[in-house]
């Protein structure tokens, strides 16, 4: 048989299969139906293909331009029951529809395992993926992004496009507000351990505490739900904290309801600040002060940038796109009084 390098013939699928140590059918699936091949195998096949100069039809075919309907985008969210995702989903879907795409929604129930399984099932039927608050590892996300155009919301992953809100400034605004009211002892109700945003918010709170000379305490409810916020409320109320900053509005609202049920006054005995400014923040009594993120813009920006990158119009940016936050003031915060 003629040597591939000497005769300069185009590399074939069989060359890739031999070099990667897999069957030709596996190579075919890796390019045409990547959801049927494991991340590790698909990554190895693509690396070999690049090395020997093989490019499949799928690799060569650009995403079409124009307004015609041309495919599907997957939007993967951690918890569909959390109102914070409602506006994100709407923004993403409207932007997708405007560009001729259908939106496929996947709910992962705060599980990185379920998230990965959902993506593998849909990989071969979508043209791009938007991950919102992903619970997968950075390595898994980078591997997936090599197989399909991908963008991440609410998390920064090196080598993958992302759109985030300004967590640092949001926390700063919340702490400045509480400090101006006279609070010097703040409890933080944390989000999931795997949440990038949770890590950013806790780090920002520690920086603020050091700068302003306030005391902070870390509480880990486990999951970012109303039930979890309620479950940890009495433990926090037994401390010297006069204010609570929650990872999200769901935790804050659950905490507020349980504190009130236990006979405490909000904001008289305890001030509460949530995060995300979801629709529920205005539906509780008192209204919840919350760090407001531009949720609709977050979803729309993610899809818009995904389509630009997937169409070859832009390289993956080195830094996340950061959208501004603001503090939405309501009646859940006030001057502290001695308990």
XYZ file of C-alpha atoms in Angstrom:
339
model
C 0.000 0.000 0.000
C 1.263 3.469 -0.821
C 2.461 5.546 2.115
C 0.000 8.298 3.052
C 2.672 10.925 3.647
C 4.730 10.224 0.506
C 1.798 10.228 -1.934
C -0.014 13.108 -0.295
C -3.377 11.373 -0.715
C -6.203 12.723 1.451
C -6.557 11.036 4.822
C -9.572 8.778 5.107
C -11.835 7.637 7.896
C -9.955 4.317 7.903
C -6.643 6.102 8.497
C -8.149 7.840 11.517
C -9.578 4.558 12.814
C -6.198 2.788 12.599
C -4.350 5.658 14.269
C -6.932 6.010 17.050
C -7.292 2.293 17.633
C -11.055 2.216 17.001
C -13.380 1.017 14.260
C -14.259 3.111 11.230
C -17.899 3.145 12.367
C -16.836 4.681 15.697
C -14.973 7.420 13.842
C -18.053 8.059 11.721
C -20.253 8.351 14.803
C -17.742 10.668 16.501
C -18.262 13.222 13.731
C -21.837 12.615 12.599
C -23.467 11.501 15.899
C -21.090 12.480 18.735
C -23.685 11.773 21.415
C -23.190 8.067 20.691
C -19.472 8.186 21.519
C -17.899 8.872 24.899
C -16.277 12.268 25.437
C -12.818 10.697 25.850
C -13.057 8.594 22.689
C -14.439 11.450 20.583
C -11.680 13.753 21.820
C -9.004 11.186 20.911
C -10.504 10.676 17.450
C -10.609 14.396 16.757
C -7.036 14.842 17.950
C -5.871 12.060 15.626
C -7.906 13.485 12.737
C -6.276 16.871 13.191
C -2.826 15.336 13.414
C -3.099 13.385 10.137
C -5.072 16.050 8.303
C -8.465 14.357 8.063
C -11.537 16.590 7.949
C -14.992 15.066 7.843
C -18.004 16.620 6.151
C -19.311 17.595 9.589
C -16.051 19.343 10.462
C -16.008 21.272 7.181
C -19.655 22.324 7.128
C -20.230 25.844 8.555
C -23.462 26.896 10.180
C -25.663 28.532 7.560
C -26.257 32.251 7.445
C -29.477 34.140 7.015
C -32.840 34.039 8.739
C -34.043 30.607 7.557
C -34.691 27.940 10.181
C -31.609 25.798 10.314
C -31.331 23.789 13.480
C -31.597 23.366 17.203
C -29.755 24.756 20.222
C -29.754 22.944 23.567
C -30.166 25.017 26.731
C -29.159 23.066 29.832
C -30.344 24.419 33.207
C -29.618 23.161 36.714
C -33.109 23.561 38.221
C -36.152 24.358 36.099
C -38.238 25.050 39.223
C -36.023 27.993 40.207
C -37.601 31.246 38.930
C -34.139 32.685 38.231
C -34.047 30.584 35.072
C -37.380 31.807 33.686
C -36.041 35.057 32.207
C -32.786 33.419 31.119
C -34.757 30.816 29.191
C -37.012 33.426 27.642
C -34.063 35.575 26.562
C -32.250 32.577 25.083
C -35.333 31.252 23.285
C -36.248 34.621 21.783
C -32.715 35.140 20.480
C -32.623 31.607 19.069
C -35.985 32.039 17.322
C -34.919 35.385 15.892
C -32.010 33.616 14.228
C -34.060 30.665 12.977
C -33.245 28.122 15.685
C -35.421 25.930 17.894
C -34.520 25.708 21.589
C -34.260 22.313 23.298
C -34.464 22.581 27.102
C -32.792 20.081 29.450
C -33.228 20.052 33.252
C -30.391 18.455 35.232
C -31.655 18.716 38.840
C -28.366 20.197 40.131
C -26.517 17.010 39.148
C -23.351 16.952 37.065
C -23.984 13.285 36.234
C -27.514 13.929 34.931
C -26.226 16.973 33.066
C -23.573 14.992 31.244
C -26.038 12.220 30.353
C -28.529 14.757 28.987
C -25.867 16.354 26.813
C -24.652 13.010 25.471
C -28.230 12.097 24.500
C -28.790 15.353 22.637
C -25.319 15.915 21.182
C -26.144 14.416 17.792
C -29.353 16.405 17.267
C -28.269 19.943 18.222
C -26.049 22.522 16.525
C -24.818 24.201 19.699
C -25.110 24.038 23.492
C -25.727 26.673 26.153
C -24.848 25.495 29.672
C -26.418 27.468 32.508
C -24.836 27.079 35.956
C -23.164 23.845 34.891
C -22.237 21.354 37.611
C -19.785 19.438 35.407
C -16.031 19.735 35.807
C -14.064 22.230 33.740
C -12.340 19.355 31.947
C -15.658 17.763 30.958
C -16.965 21.086 29.648
C -13.805 21.726 27.618
C -13.981 18.224 26.156
C -17.611 18.720 25.172
C -16.853 22.121 23.645
C -14.405 20.434 21.267
C -17.292 18.381 19.892
C -20.019 21.031 19.647
C -20.077 24.857 19.732
C -20.613 25.605 23.432
C -21.090 28.618 25.671
C -21.442 28.689 29.452
C -23.661 31.031 31.486
C -22.958 31.903 35.141
C -19.523 30.309 35.096
C -16.082 30.975 33.733
C -14.254 28.044 32.109
C -10.820 28.560 30.542
C -10.904 27.882 26.816
C -14.712 27.970 26.570
C -16.863 31.015 25.790
C -18.888 32.241 28.755
C -21.274 34.962 29.883
C -21.479 35.864 33.580
C -22.923 38.546 35.804
C -20.683 40.817 37.870
C -20.736 38.797 41.099
C -17.990 40.847 42.742
C -19.736 44.185 42.282
C -23.077 42.671 43.250
C -21.721 41.418 46.565
C -19.969 44.745 47.146
C -23.227 46.659 46.659
C -25.039 44.342 49.081
C -22.359 44.634 51.756
C -22.084 48.407 51.382
C -25.852 48.674 51.848
C -25.857 46.499 54.983
C -22.826 48.315 56.403
C -24.476 51.699 55.904
C -27.460 50.414 57.869
C -25.129 49.444 60.718
C -24.683 45.696 60.241
C -21.304 44.320 61.306
C -22.095 40.592 61.550
C -23.276 38.871 58.347
C -24.134 35.234 57.683
C -23.703 33.810 54.196
C -26.060 31.047 53.053
C -24.022 29.219 50.425
C -25.032 27.628 47.156
C -23.939 24.250 45.750
C -20.294 23.348 46.280
C -19.901 22.792 42.522
C -21.278 26.245 41.690
C -18.715 28.638 40.210
C -20.941 31.599 41.102
C -21.113 30.453 44.727
C -17.318 30.420 44.934
C -17.109 33.889 43.416
C -19.713 35.324 45.800
C -18.117 33.841 48.906
C -14.669 35.063 47.842
C -16.049 38.552 47.207
C -17.760 38.556 50.597
C -14.493 37.641 52.324
C -12.729 40.482 50.515
C -15.426 42.934 51.598
C -15.245 41.691 55.175
C -11.509 42.280 55.272
C -11.867 45.749 53.759
C -14.769 46.946 55.904
C -13.900 45.182 59.163
C -17.094 43.128 59.438
C -17.582 39.573 60.678
C -18.894 36.879 58.361
C -19.976 33.278 58.887
C -20.448 30.541 56.292
C -23.516 28.283 56.320
C -24.022 25.458 53.860
C -27.691 24.540 53.304
C -26.734 21.870 50.761
C -29.104 22.739 47.913
C -30.259 26.244 46.830
C -33.966 25.776 47.559
C -36.596 27.366 49.793
C -36.780 24.189 51.854
C -33.027 24.254 52.475
C -33.160 27.919 53.463
C -35.933 27.176 55.944
C -34.076 24.184 57.370
C -31.023 26.245 58.321
C -32.878 29.352 59.545
C -32.995 28.528 63.248
C -29.283 27.679 63.285
C -28.433 31.096 61.848
C -30.863 32.906 64.140
C -29.039 31.383 67.126
C -25.864 33.284 66.149
C -24.984 36.967 66.523
C -25.636 37.674 62.855
C -27.896 40.676 62.240
C -28.007 40.194 58.465
C -27.993 37.347 55.956
C -26.691 37.340 52.397
C -28.026 34.349 50.472
C -26.582 32.658 47.400
C -29.964 33.044 45.709
C -33.500 34.296 46.308
C -34.869 30.810 46.927
C -32.660 30.305 49.975
C -33.405 33.836 51.189
C -37.181 33.391 50.926
C -37.140 30.012 52.650
C -35.032 31.498 55.452
C -37.355 34.490 55.789
C -40.493 32.391 56.060
C -39.008 30.095 58.694
C -37.607 32.998 60.723
C -41.021 34.642 60.722
C -42.716 31.370 61.641
C -40.317 31.099 64.607
C -41.394 34.516 65.885
C -38.617 36.697 64.494
C -39.294 39.976 62.752
C -37.879 40.691 59.286
C -36.145 43.120 59.032
C -36.339 44.096 62.709
C -34.491 41.083 64.082
C -32.683 40.064 60.932
C -32.091 41.722 57.551
C -32.024 39.539 54.449
C -30.499 40.072 50.997
C -31.006 37.582 48.167
C -29.278 37.193 44.837
C -30.641 37.228 41.248
C -33.776 39.350 41.837
C -36.095 36.613 40.594
C -39.839 37.171 40.189
C -40.489 35.748 43.681
C -38.556 38.589 45.333
C -41.541 40.911 44.938
C -44.146 38.348 45.965
C -43.085 37.856 49.598
C -43.748 40.047 52.625
C -41.666 42.030 53.190
C -40.329 42.350 49.639
C -36.864 40.864 49.330
C -33.864 43.116 48.746
C -31.820 41.309 46.114
C -28.792 41.686 43.872
C -30.371 42.024 40.426
C -28.829 40.283 37.441
C -29.924 41.057 33.846
C -31.381 37.582 33.403
C -33.102 38.105 30.045
C -29.971 39.732 28.616
C -27.852 36.891 29.993
C -29.778 34.283 28.003
C -29.954 36.389 24.855
C -26.260 37.296 24.962
C -25.256 33.668 25.427
C -27.168 32.511 22.343
C -26.039 35.487 20.252
C -22.376 34.868 21.064
C -22.733 31.126 20.543
C -24.031 31.652 17.013
C -21.229 34.078 16.162
C -18.544 31.682 17.387
C -20.170 28.637 15.778
C -20.449 30.473 12.471
C -16.735 31.145 12.454
C -17.197 34.886 12.925
C -15.170 35.101 16.101
C -12.603 33.207 18.120
C -13.463 32.042 21.621
C -12.806 35.043 23.895
C -10.128 34.596 26.555
C -12.284 36.227 29.246
C -15.972 35.854 30.106
C -18.415 38.494 28.915
C -19.446 40.250 32.151
C -22.911 41.800 32.491
C -23.596 44.427 35.189
C -25.558 43.910 38.404
C -27.460 46.324 40.644
C -29.049 46.193 44.097
C -32.868 46.101 44.055
C -33.887 47.615 47.386
C -37.074 46.445 49.109
C -38.174 46.127 52.728
C -36.259 43.064 53.948
C -33.315 45.172 55.173
C -33.258 47.799 57.940
C -31.147 49.214 60.776
C -30.299 46.333 63.172
C -31.669 46.191 66.683
C -30.477 44.131 69.597
C -32.170 40.761 69.941
